[in-house]
mmCIF file with all atom_site columns, C-alpha atoms in Angstrom:
data_model
loop_
_atom_site.group_PDB
_atom_site.id
_atom_site.type_symbol
_atom_site.label_atom_id
_atom_site.label_alt_id
_atom_site.label_comp_id
_atom_site.label_asym_id
_atom_site.label_entity_id
_atom_site.label_seq_id
_atom_site.pdbx_PDB_ins_code
_atom_site.Cartn_x
_atom_site.Cartn_y
_atom_site.Cartn_z
_atom_site.occupancy
_atom_site.B_iso_or_equiv
_atom_site.pdbx_formal_charge
_atom_site.auth_seq_id
_atom_site.auth_comp_id
_atom_site.auth_asym_id
_atom_site.auth_atom_id
_atom_site.pdbx_PDB_model_num
ATOM 1   C CA . MET A 1 1   ? -18.680 6.439   -37.790 1.00 45.00 ? 25  MET A CA 1
ATOM 2   C CA . TRP A 1 2   ? -18.869 2.949   -36.048 1.00 64.00 ? 26  TRP A CA 1
ATOM 3   C CA . ALA A 1 3   ? -16.769 1.882   -32.890 1.00 73.00 ? 27  ALA A CA 1
ATOM 4   C CA . LEU A 1 4   ? -15.137 -1.760  -31.743 1.00 81.00 ? 28  LEU A CA 1
ATOM 5   C CA . GLU A 1 5   ? -13.293 -2.010  -28.288 1.00 82.00 ? 29  GLU A CA 1
ATOM 6   C CA . LEU A 1 6   ? -10.533 -4.864  -28.036 1.00 82.00 ? 30  LEU A CA 1
ATOM 7   C CA . ALA A 1 7   ? -9.528  -7.141  -25.614 1.00 83.00 ? 31  ALA A CA 1
ATOM 8   C CA . PRO A 1 8   ? -7.645  -10.415 -24.441 1.00 86.00 ? 32  PRO A CA 1
ATOM 9   C CA . THR A 1 9   ? -10.257 -13.024 -25.221 1.00 87.00 ? 33  THR A CA 1
ATOM 10  C CA . SER A 1 10  ? -10.011 -14.157 -21.461 1.00 84.00 ? 34  SER A CA 1
ATOM 11  C CA . SER A 1 11  ? -12.425 -10.747 -20.967 1.00 82.00 ? 35  SER A CA 1
ATOM 12  C CA . LEU A 1 12  ? -15.190 -12.918 -23.153 1.00 87.00 ? 36  LEU A CA 1
ATOM 13  C CA . GLY A 1 13  ? -16.736 -14.583 -19.983 1.00 86.00 ? 37  GLY A CA 1
ATOM 14  C CA . SER A 1 14  ? -16.893 -10.829 -18.189 1.00 80.00 ? 38  SER A CA 1
ATOM 15  C CA . GLY A 1 15  ? -18.074 -9.380  -21.432 1.00 84.00 ? 39  GLY A CA 1
ATOM 16  C CA . VAL A 1 16  ? -20.834 -11.445 -21.383 1.00 87.00 ? 40  VAL A CA 1
ATOM 17  C CA . PHE A 1 17  ? -21.766 -11.273 -17.682 1.00 84.00 ? 41  PHE A CA 1
ATOM 18  C CA . SER A 1 18  ? -21.806 -7.869  -18.357 1.00 80.00 ? 42  SER A CA 1
ATOM 19  C CA . VAL A 1 19  ? -24.679 -7.584  -20.964 1.00 85.00 ? 43  VAL A CA 1
ATOM 20  C CA . GLY A 1 20  ? -26.844 -10.431 -19.238 1.00 86.00 ? 44  GLY A CA 1
ATOM 21  C CA . GLY A 1 21  ? -25.871 -12.073 -22.384 1.00 83.00 ? 45  GLY A CA 1
ATOM 22  C CA . LYS A 1 22  ? -27.741 -15.178 -24.011 1.00 89.00 ? 46  LYS A CA 1
ATOM 23  C CA . GLU A 1 23  ? -25.961 -16.877 -27.191 1.00 93.00 ? 47  GLU A CA 1
ATOM 24  C CA . ARG A 1 24  ? -27.523 -16.230 -30.132 1.00 93.00 ? 48  ARG A CA 1
ATOM 25  C CA . GLU A 1 25  ? -25.317 -17.660 -32.932 1.00 94.00 ? 49  GLU A CA 1
ATOM 26  C CA . ARG A 1 26  ? -21.784 -18.101 -33.685 1.00 94.00 ? 50  ARG A CA 1
ATOM 27  C CA . PHE A 1 27  ? -20.065 -18.561 -36.863 1.00 94.00 ? 51  PHE A CA 1
ATOM 28  C CA . SER A 1 28  ? -16.493 -18.614 -38.252 1.00 93.00 ? 52  SER A CA 1
ATOM 29  C CA . LEU A 1 29  ? -15.096 -15.074 -40.182 1.00 91.00 ? 53  LEU A CA 1
ATOM 30  C CA . ALA A 1 30  ? -11.652 -14.041 -41.241 1.00 85.00 ? 54  ALA A CA 1
ATOM 31  C CA . GLY A 1 31  ? -9.696  -16.625 -39.448 1.00 86.00 ? 55  GLY A CA 1
ATOM 32  C CA . GLY A 1 32  ? -11.774 -16.339 -36.341 1.00 91.00 ? 56  GLY A CA 1
ATOM 33  C CA . GLU A 1 33  ? -14.832 -16.675 -34.541 1.00 94.00 ? 57  GLU A CA 1
ATOM 34  C CA . VAL A 1 34  ? -17.590 -14.353 -34.153 1.00 95.00 ? 58  VAL A CA 1
ATOM 35  C CA . VAL A 1 35  ? -20.292 -15.172 -31.591 1.00 95.00 ? 59  VAL A CA 1
ATOM 36  C CA . VAL A 1 36  ? -23.519 -13.313 -30.837 1.00 95.00 ? 60  VAL A CA 1
ATOM 37  C CA . TYR A 1 37  ? -25.268 -12.238 -27.887 1.00 95.00 ? 61  TYR A CA 1
ATOM 38  C CA . ASP A 1 38  ? -28.755 -10.970 -27.023 1.00 93.00 ? 62  ASP A CA 1
ATOM 39  C CA . CYS A 1 39  ? -28.304 -8.685  -24.270 1.00 91.00 ? 63  CYS A CA 1
ATOM 40  C CA . THR A 1 40  ? -30.541 -8.297  -20.961 1.00 87.00 ? 64  THR A CA 1
ATOM 41  C CA . ASN A 1 41  ? -28.088 -4.948  -20.258 1.00 82.00 ? 65  ASN A CA 1
ATOM 42  C CA . PRO A 1 42  ? -29.194 -2.611  -22.021 1.00 81.00 ? 66  PRO A CA 1
ATOM 43  C CA . LYS A 1 43  ? -32.694 -3.860  -23.506 1.00 84.00 ? 67  LYS A CA 1
ATOM 44  C CA . ASP A 1 44  ? -33.038 -4.605  -27.508 1.00 88.00 ? 68  ASP A CA 1
ATOM 45  C CA . ALA A 1 45  ? -29.341 -4.843  -28.458 1.00 90.00 ? 69  ALA A CA 1
ATOM 46  C CA . ARG A 1 46  ? -27.005 -7.565  -29.242 1.00 92.00 ? 70  ARG A CA 1
ATOM 47  C CA . TRP A 1 47  ? -23.445 -7.765  -28.201 1.00 93.00 ? 71  TRP A CA 1
ATOM 48  C CA . ALA A 1 48  ? -20.963 -9.515  -30.559 1.00 94.00 ? 72  ALA A CA 1
ATOM 49  C CA . ALA A 1 49  ? -17.361 -10.277 -30.631 1.00 94.00 ? 73  ALA A CA 1
ATOM 50  C CA . TRP A 1 50  ? -14.648 -11.397 -33.591 1.00 94.00 ? 74  TRP A CA 1
ATOM 51  C CA . ILE A 1 51  ? -12.268 -13.613 -31.188 1.00 94.00 ? 75  ILE A CA 1
ATOM 52  C CA . GLY A 1 52  ? -8.528  -14.372 -32.289 1.00 93.00 ? 76  GLY A CA 1
ATOM 53  C CA . PRO A 1 53  ? -6.328  -16.732 -30.965 1.00 92.00 ? 77  PRO A CA 1
ATOM 54  C CA . TRP A 1 54  ? -5.360  -13.816 -28.244 1.00 91.00 ? 78  TRP A CA 1
ATOM 55  C CA . HIS A 1 55  ? -7.189  -11.350 -28.237 1.00 92.00 ? 79  HIS A CA 1
ATOM 56  C CA . MET A 1 56  ? -11.089 -9.918  -29.429 1.00 92.00 ? 80  MET A CA 1
ATOM 57  C CA . ALA A 1 57  ? -13.118 -7.254  -30.730 1.00 90.00 ? 81  ALA A CA 1
ATOM 58  C CA . HIS A 1 58  ? -16.253 -6.588  -29.835 1.00 91.00 ? 82  HIS A CA 1
ATOM 59  C CA . GLY A 1 59  ? -18.795 -4.152  -29.639 1.00 89.00 ? 83  GLY A CA 1
ATOM 60  C CA . MET A 1 60  ? -22.589 -3.372  -29.493 1.00 90.00 ? 84  MET A CA 1
ATOM 61  C CA . PHE A 1 61  ? -25.384 -3.493  -32.375 1.00 92.00 ? 85  PHE A CA 1
ATOM 62  C CA . TYR A 1 62  ? -29.178 -2.366  -32.537 1.00 90.00 ? 86  TYR A CA 1
ATOM 63  C CA . ALA A 1 63  ? -31.439 -2.812  -34.471 1.00 88.00 ? 87  ALA A CA 1
ATOM 64  C CA . PRO A 1 64  ? -32.171 -2.583  -37.587 1.00 89.00 ? 88  PRO A CA 1
ATOM 65  C CA . LEU A 1 65  ? -28.477 -3.396  -38.230 1.00 89.00 ? 89  LEU A CA 1
ATOM 66  C CA . TRP A 1 66  ? -28.245 -6.175  -35.675 1.00 91.00 ? 90  TRP A CA 1
ATOM 67  C CA . GLU A 1 67  ? -28.690 -9.356  -38.318 1.00 92.00 ? 91  GLU A CA 1
ATOM 68  C CA . SER A 1 68  ? -25.478 -11.706 -38.778 1.00 92.00 ? 92  SER A CA 1
ATOM 69  C CA . ALA A 1 69  ? -24.644 -9.696  -42.053 1.00 93.00 ? 93  ALA A CA 1
ATOM 70  C CA . ASP A 1 70  ? -24.834 -6.532  -40.620 1.00 92.00 ? 94  ASP A CA 1
ATOM 71  C CA . ILE A 1 71  ? -22.595 -7.798  -37.713 1.00 93.00 ? 95  ILE A CA 1
ATOM 72  C CA . ALA A 1 72  ? -20.159 -9.616  -40.115 1.00 93.00 ? 96  ALA A CA 1
ATOM 73  C CA . GLU A 1 73  ? -20.221 -6.552  -42.654 1.00 89.00 ? 97  GLU A CA 1
ATOM 74  C CA . VAL A 1 74  ? -18.856 -4.300  -39.395 1.00 89.00 ? 98  VAL A CA 1
ATOM 75  C CA . PHE A 1 75  ? -16.125 -7.030  -38.249 1.00 90.00 ? 99  PHE A CA 1
ATOM 76  C CA . SER A 1 76  ? -15.171 -7.367  -42.070 1.00 87.00 ? 100 SER A CA 1
ATOM 77  C CA . ARG A 1 77  ? -14.091 -3.640  -42.546 1.00 84.00 ? 101 ARG A CA 1
ATOM 78  C CA . VAL A 1 78  ? -10.731 -4.041  -41.342 1.00 83.00 ? 102 VAL A CA 1
ATOM 79  C CA . ALA A 1 79  ? -8.149  -6.548  -41.985 1.00 84.00 ? 103 ALA A CA 1
ATOM 80  C CA . TRP A 1 80  ? -7.393  -8.156  -38.343 1.00 87.00 ? 104 TRP A CA 1
ATOM 81  C CA . THR A 1 81  ? -4.024  -9.563  -37.127 1.00 88.00 ? 105 THR A CA 1
ATOM 82  C CA . ASP A 1 82  ? -3.855  -11.183 -34.175 1.00 91.00 ? 106 ASP A CA 1
ATOM 83  C CA . THR A 1 83  ? -0.376  -12.076 -32.389 1.00 89.00 ? 107 THR A CA 1
ATOM 84  C CA . PRO A 1 84  ? 0.195   -12.463 -28.714 1.00 88.00 ? 108 PRO A CA 1
ATOM 85  C CA . GLU A 1 85  ? 1.859   -9.005  -28.034 1.00 81.00 ? 109 GLU A CA 1
ATOM 86  C CA . GLY A 1 86  ? -1.156  -7.504  -29.435 1.00 81.00 ? 110 GLY A CA 1
ATOM 87  C CA . MET A 1 87  ? -4.060  -7.412  -32.408 1.00 83.00 ? 111 MET A CA 1
ATOM 88  C CA . THR A 1 88  ? -4.148  -4.752  -35.216 1.00 81.00 ? 112 THR A CA 1
ATOM 89  C CA . ALA A 1 89  ? -6.490  -3.688  -37.796 1.00 78.00 ? 113 ALA A CA 1
ATOM 90  C CA . ASP A 1 90  ? -5.744  -2.474  -41.350 1.00 78.00 ? 114 ASP A CA 1
ATOM 91  C CA . PRO A 1 91  ? -8.911  -0.478  -43.018 1.00 75.00 ? 115 PRO A CA 1
ATOM 92  C CA . GLY A 1 92  ? -7.308  -0.511  -46.233 1.00 72.00 ? 116 GLY A CA 1
ATOM 93  C CA . GLN A 1 93  ? -8.468  2.610   -48.536 1.00 72.00 ? 117 GLN A CA 1
ATOM 94  C CA . ARG A 1 94  ? -12.211 2.163   -47.450 1.00 68.00 ? 118 ARG A CA 1
ATOM 95  C CA . PHE A 1 95  ? -11.791 3.784   -44.153 1.00 65.00 ? 119 PHE A CA 1
ATOM 96  C CA . GLU A 1 96  ? -10.370 5.570   -41.933 1.00 66.00 ? 120 GLU A CA 1
ATOM 97  C CA . LEU A 1 97  ? -9.280  3.914   -38.437 1.00 61.00 ? 121 LEU A CA 1
ATOM 98  C CA . SER A 1 98  ? -8.601  6.008   -35.120 1.00 63.00 ? 122 SER A CA 1
ATOM 99  C CA . MET A 1 99  ? -8.135  5.074   -31.621 1.00 63.00 ? 123 MET A CA 1
ATOM 100 C CA . ALA A 1 100 ? -10.516 7.215   -29.321 1.00 69.00 ? 124 ALA A CA 1
ATOM 101 C CA . LEU A 1 101 ? -10.151 5.249   -26.135 1.00 73.00 ? 125 LEU A CA 1
ATOM 102 C CA . TYR A 1 102 ? -9.361  2.014   -24.630 1.00 76.00 ? 126 TYR A CA 1
ATOM 103 C CA . THR A 1 103 ? -11.476 0.157   -22.175 1.00 74.00 ? 127 THR A CA 1
ATOM 104 C CA . GLN A 1 104 ? -10.566 -2.683  -19.789 1.00 75.00 ? 128 GLN A CA 1
ATOM 105 C CA . ALA A 1 105 ? -12.068 -4.748  -17.502 1.00 72.00 ? 129 ALA A CA 1
ATOM 106 C CA . VAL A 1 106 ? -9.621  -5.903  -14.209 1.00 77.00 ? 130 VAL A CA 1
ATOM 107 C CA . ALA A 1 107 ? -10.278 -8.510  -12.073 1.00 73.00 ? 131 ALA A CA 1
ATOM 108 C CA . GLY A 1 108 ? -11.365 -7.727  -8.580  1.00 74.00 ? 132 GLY A CA 1
ATOM 109 C CA . VAL A 1 109 ? -11.168 -3.391  -9.384  1.00 80.00 ? 133 VAL A CA 1
ATOM 110 C CA . GLY A 1 110 ? -13.119 -2.674  -12.412 1.00 79.00 ? 134 GLY A CA 1
ATOM 111 C CA . THR A 1 111 ? -13.828 -1.399  -16.024 1.00 81.00 ? 135 THR A CA 1
ATOM 112 C CA . LEU A 1 112 ? -10.546 1.109   -17.032 1.00 83.00 ? 136 LEU A CA 1
ATOM 113 C CA . GLN A 1 113 ? -11.494 4.066   -20.255 1.00 84.00 ? 137 GLN A CA 1
ATOM 114 C CA . ILE A 1 114 ? -8.062  5.135   -20.934 1.00 87.00 ? 138 ILE A CA 1
ATOM 115 C CA . GLN A 1 115 ? -7.840  7.843   -23.608 1.00 85.00 ? 139 GLN A CA 1
ATOM 116 C CA . SER A 1 116 ? -5.125  10.584  -24.811 1.00 85.00 ? 140 SER A CA 1
ATOM 117 C CA . LYS A 1 117 ? -4.584  13.426  -22.496 1.00 87.00 ? 141 LYS A CA 1
ATOM 118 C CA . ARG A 1 118 ? -5.754  15.990  -25.128 1.00 84.00 ? 142 ARG A CA 1
ATOM 119 C CA . ALA A 1 119 ? -9.107  14.376  -25.871 1.00 81.00 ? 143 ALA A CA 1
ATOM 120 C CA . GLY A 1 120 ? -10.152 13.265  -21.856 1.00 84.00 ? 144 GLY A CA 1
ATOM 121 C CA . ALA A 1 121 ? -8.595  17.072  -20.971 1.00 87.00 ? 145 ALA A CA 1
ATOM 122 C CA . VAL A 1 122 ? -12.316 18.505  -20.205 1.00 86.00 ? 146 VAL A CA 1
ATOM 123 C CA . GLN A 1 123 ? -12.654 15.961  -17.681 1.00 87.00 ? 147 GLN A CA 1
ATOM 124 C CA . ILE A 1 124 ? -9.073  17.355  -15.287 1.00 89.00 ? 148 ILE A CA 1
ATOM 125 C CA . PRO A 1 125 ? -10.177 19.290  -12.202 1.00 89.00 ? 149 PRO A CA 1
ATOM 126 C CA . LYS A 1 126 ? -8.815  22.502  -11.793 1.00 89.00 ? 150 LYS A CA 1
ATOM 127 C CA . TRP A 1 127 ? -7.174  21.371  -8.724  1.00 91.00 ? 151 TRP A CA 1
ATOM 128 C CA . ARG A 1 128 ? -4.390  18.902  -7.546  1.00 90.00 ? 152 ARG A CA 1
ATOM 129 C CA . GLY A 1 129 ? -5.085  15.368  -7.176  1.00 90.00 ? 153 GLY A CA 1
ATOM 130 C CA . TYR A 1 130 ? -3.571  12.907  -4.739  1.00 91.00 ? 154 TYR A CA 1
ATOM 131 C CA . GLU A 1 131 ? 0.017   12.236  -6.747  1.00 92.00 ? 155 GLU A CA 1
ATOM 132 C CA . THR A 1 132 ? 1.630   8.602   -7.154  1.00 91.00 ? 156 THR A CA 1
ATOM 133 C CA . ARG A 1 133 ? 4.304   7.478   -9.077  1.00 90.00 ? 157 ARG A CA 1
ATOM 134 C CA . ALA A 1 134 ? 2.071   7.758   -12.376 1.00 90.00 ? 158 ALA A CA 1
ATOM 135 C CA . GLY A 1 135 ? 0.438   10.422  -12.093 1.00 91.00 ? 159 GLY A CA 1
ATOM 136 C CA . GLU A 1 136 ? -2.589  11.855  -10.179 1.00 93.00 ? 160 GLU A CA 1
ATOM 137 C CA . ILE A 1 137 ? -5.583  10.465  -8.753  1.00 93.00 ? 161 ILE A CA 1
ATOM 138 C CA . TRP A 1 138 ? -9.005  12.317  -7.736  1.00 92.00 ? 162 TRP A CA 1
ATOM 139 C CA . ARG A 1 139 ? -12.908 11.312  -6.453  1.00 88.00 ? 163 ARG A CA 1
ATOM 140 C CA . LEU A 1 140 ? -15.698 11.616  -9.072  1.00 82.00 ? 164 LEU A CA 1
ATOM 141 C CA . GLN A 1 141 ? -18.800 12.691  -8.115  1.00 76.00 ? 165 GLN A CA 1
ATOM 142 C CA . SER A 1 142 ? -21.084 9.374   -8.289  1.00 65.00 ? 166 SER A CA 1
ATOM 143 C CA . GLU A 1 143 ? -24.143 8.925   -10.868 1.00 59.00 ? 167 GLU A CA 1
ATOM 144 C CA . ALA A 1 144 ? -27.474 8.707   -9.000  1.00 53.00 ? 168 ALA A CA 1
ATOM 145 C CA . ASP A 1 145 ? -27.870 5.169   -10.488 1.00 49.00 ? 169 ASP A CA 1
ATOM 146 C CA . THR A 1 146 ? -24.169 3.887   -9.383  1.00 51.00 ? 170 THR A CA 1
ATOM 147 C CA . GLN A 1 147 ? -22.877 2.176   -6.101  1.00 60.00 ? 171 GLN A CA 1
ATOM 148 C CA . ALA A 1 148 ? -19.441 3.130   -6.216  1.00 69.00 ? 172 ALA A CA 1
ATOM 149 C CA . GLN A 1 149 ? -17.330 6.363   -6.630  1.00 80.00 ? 173 GLN A CA 1
ATOM 150 C CA . PRO A 1 150 ? -15.441 6.919   -9.887  1.00 87.00 ? 174 PRO A CA 1
ATOM 151 C CA . LEU A 1 151 ? -12.049 7.723   -9.818  1.00 89.00 ? 175 LEU A CA 1
ATOM 152 C CA . LEU A 1 152 ? -9.988  9.355   -12.566 1.00 91.00 ? 176 LEU A CA 1
ATOM 153 C CA . MET A 1 153 ? -5.836  9.288   -13.212 1.00 92.00 ? 177 MET A CA 1
ATOM 154 C CA . VAL A 1 154 ? -4.037  12.078  -15.326 1.00 93.00 ? 178 VAL A CA 1
ATOM 155 C CA . THR A 1 155 ? -0.904  11.013  -16.645 1.00 92.00 ? 179 THR A CA 1
ATOM 156 C CA . ASP A 1 156 ? 1.550   13.149  -18.843 1.00 91.00 ? 180 ASP A CA 1
ATOM 157 C CA . SER A 1 157 ? -0.178  11.482  -21.696 1.00 90.00 ? 181 SER A CA 1
ATOM 158 C CA . ALA A 1 158 ? -3.279  10.000  -20.652 1.00 90.00 ? 182 ALA A CA 1
ATOM 159 C CA . VAL A 1 159 ? -6.413  10.431  -19.081 1.00 90.00 ? 183 VAL A CA 1
ATOM 160 C CA . VAL A 1 160 ? -8.375  7.017   -17.011 1.00 89.00 ? 184 VAL A CA 1
ATOM 161 C CA . THR A 1 161 ? -11.450 6.488   -15.477 1.00 88.00 ? 185 THR A CA 1
ATOM 162 C CA . VAL A 1 162 ? -11.970 3.892   -13.784 1.00 88.00 ? 186 VAL A CA 1
ATOM 163 C CA . THR A 1 163 ? -15.793 2.299   -12.621 1.00 83.00 ? 187 THR A CA 1
ATOM 164 C CA . PRO A 1 164 ? -14.998 0.233   -9.300  1.00 81.00 ? 188 PRO A CA 1
ATOM 165 C CA . TRP A 1 165 ? -16.814 -2.926  -9.469  1.00 74.00 ? 189 TRP A CA 1
ATOM 166 C CA . ASP A 1 166 ? -15.877 -6.434  -8.388  1.00 64.00 ? 190 ASP A CA 1
ATOM 167 C CA . ALA A 1 167 ? -14.924 -7.411  -12.075 1.00 59.00 ? 191 ALA A CA 1
ATOM 168 C CA . PRO A 1 168 ? -14.790 -11.103 -11.875 1.00 57.00 ? 192 PRO A CA 1
ATOM 169 C CA . ARG A 1 169 ? -12.163 -13.448 -13.498 1.00 53.00 ? 193 ARG A CA 1
ATOM 170 C CA . ALA A 1 170 ? -12.505 -14.577 -16.942 1.00 53.00 ? 194 ALA A CA 1
ATOM 171 C CA . SER A 1 171 ? -12.729 -18.318 -15.764 1.00 54.00 ? 195 SER A CA 1
ATOM 172 C CA . GLN A 1 172 ? -15.656 -17.745 -12.893 1.00 54.00 ? 196 GLN A CA 1
ATOM 173 C CA . PRO A 1 173 ? -17.808 -14.766 -14.264 1.00 52.00 ? 197 PRO A CA 1
ATOM 174 C CA . GLY A 1 174 ? -20.459 -13.189 -12.475 1.00 51.00 ? 198 GLY A CA 1
ATOM 175 C CA . VAL A 1 175 ? -17.955 -14.927 -9.231  1.00 51.00 ? 199 VAL A CA 1
ATOM 176 C CA . ALA A 1 176 ? -16.747 -11.929 -6.928  1.00 53.00 ? 200 ALA A CA 1
ATOM 177 C CA . VAL A 1 177 ? -12.644 -12.110 -6.432  1.00 48.00 ? 201 VAL A CA 1
ATOM 178 C CA . ARG A 1 178 ? -12.246 -9.098  -4.151  1.00 53.00 ? 202 ARG A CA 1
ATOM 179 C CA . ALA A 1 179 ? -11.603 -10.051 -0.180  1.00 49.00 ? 203 ALA A CA 1
ATOM 180 C CA . ALA A 1 180 ? -14.482 -9.387  1.675   1.00 49.00 ? 204 ALA A CA 1
ATOM 181 C CA . GLY A 1 181 ? -15.114 -6.411  3.401   1.00 59.00 ? 205 GLY A CA 1
ATOM 182 C CA . VAL A 1 182 ? -13.004 -4.120  0.559   1.00 63.00 ? 206 VAL A CA 1
ATOM 183 C CA . ALA A 1 183 ? -15.331 -1.152  -0.350  1.00 73.00 ? 207 ALA A CA 1
ATOM 184 C CA . PRO A 1 184 ? -14.920 -1.032  -4.262  1.00 75.00 ? 208 PRO A CA 1
ATOM 185 C CA . GLU A 1 185 ? -13.350 2.491   -4.561  1.00 79.00 ? 209 GLU A CA 1
ATOM 186 C CA . GLU A 1 186 ? -10.596 1.597   -2.281  1.00 81.00 ? 210 GLU A CA 1
ATOM 187 C CA . ALA A 1 187 ? -9.764  -1.232  -4.336  1.00 80.00 ? 211 ALA A CA 1
ATOM 188 C CA . ALA A 1 188 ? -9.992  0.976   -7.192  1.00 84.00 ? 212 ALA A CA 1
ATOM 189 C CA . ALA A 1 189 ? -7.714  3.287   -5.808  1.00 87.00 ? 213 ALA A CA 1
ATOM 190 C CA . ASP A 1 190 ? -5.356  0.730   -4.402  1.00 86.00 ? 214 ASP A CA 1
ATOM 191 C CA . PHE A 1 191 ? -5.023  -0.456  -8.268  1.00 87.00 ? 215 PHE A CA 1
ATOM 192 C CA . LEU A 1 192 ? -3.611  2.913   -9.276  1.00 89.00 ? 216 LEU A CA 1
ATOM 193 C CA . SER A 1 193 ? -2.071  3.976   -6.852  1.00 89.00 ? 217 SER A CA 1
ATOM 194 C CA . ARG A 1 194 ? 0.487   0.897   -7.668  1.00 89.00 ? 218 ARG A CA 1
ATOM 195 C CA . VAL A 1 195 ? 0.248   2.174   -11.254 1.00 89.00 ? 219 VAL A CA 1
ATOM 196 C CA . LYS A 1 196 ? 4.091   2.580   -12.196 1.00 89.00 ? 220 LYS A CA 1
ATOM 197 C CA . ARG A 1 197 ? 3.279   4.316   -15.741 1.00 88.00 ? 221 ARG A CA 1
ATOM 198 C CA . LEU A 1 198 ? 0.490   4.764   -18.170 1.00 86.00 ? 222 LEU A CA 1
ATOM 199 C CA . ASP A 1 199 ? 0.973   6.049   -21.381 1.00 86.00 ? 223 ASP A CA 1
ATOM 200 C CA . TRP A 1 200 ? -0.801  6.676   -24.463 1.00 84.00 ? 224 TRP A CA 1
ATOM 201 C CA . THR A 1 201 ? 0.663   6.988   -27.604 1.00 74.00 ? 225 THR A CA 1
ATOM 202 C CA . ALA A 1 202 ? -0.923  7.495   -30.907 1.00 62.00 ? 226 ALA A CA 1
#
């Protein structure tokens, strides 16, 4: 089993910043470009992305399977088709491909992790949450090493976890975009309350 995440190419700068990446190498592959970064968070890891014209597929790699040949082999397991509307991956006859979750950084809000309601059912509290147009929202218990309180949104078909942080713009990785004085969890709650609809389709 292996996993890659899909994102627009505009997320590259935020991805590099989030892992403390230092560029190691880059090379052409299957109509796109692969970039590999040594990470400081987590340590002893490499983060790599296959970048197409509009989108990218990215993931973490660990020793000993983190050399150029290993990374190229992973990105070559599927045929990527990148379009302005989205990116698809065709595994052919060799592999079975399925989407487990979708992760997206939203500038000024934080990181959204979206999965099907069936897969994320264990996370749903037994009590009612705050009702919004798209579903219900709950505040989750913070981990000891986090500063902002995560949020959970449940819609008719999806479960969304938001980890609030001052996610930067792609053009200015590491530069805050949130107005001064706004708590991360409040900005995330405001964002979720304005979502009109969120669906998970298999």
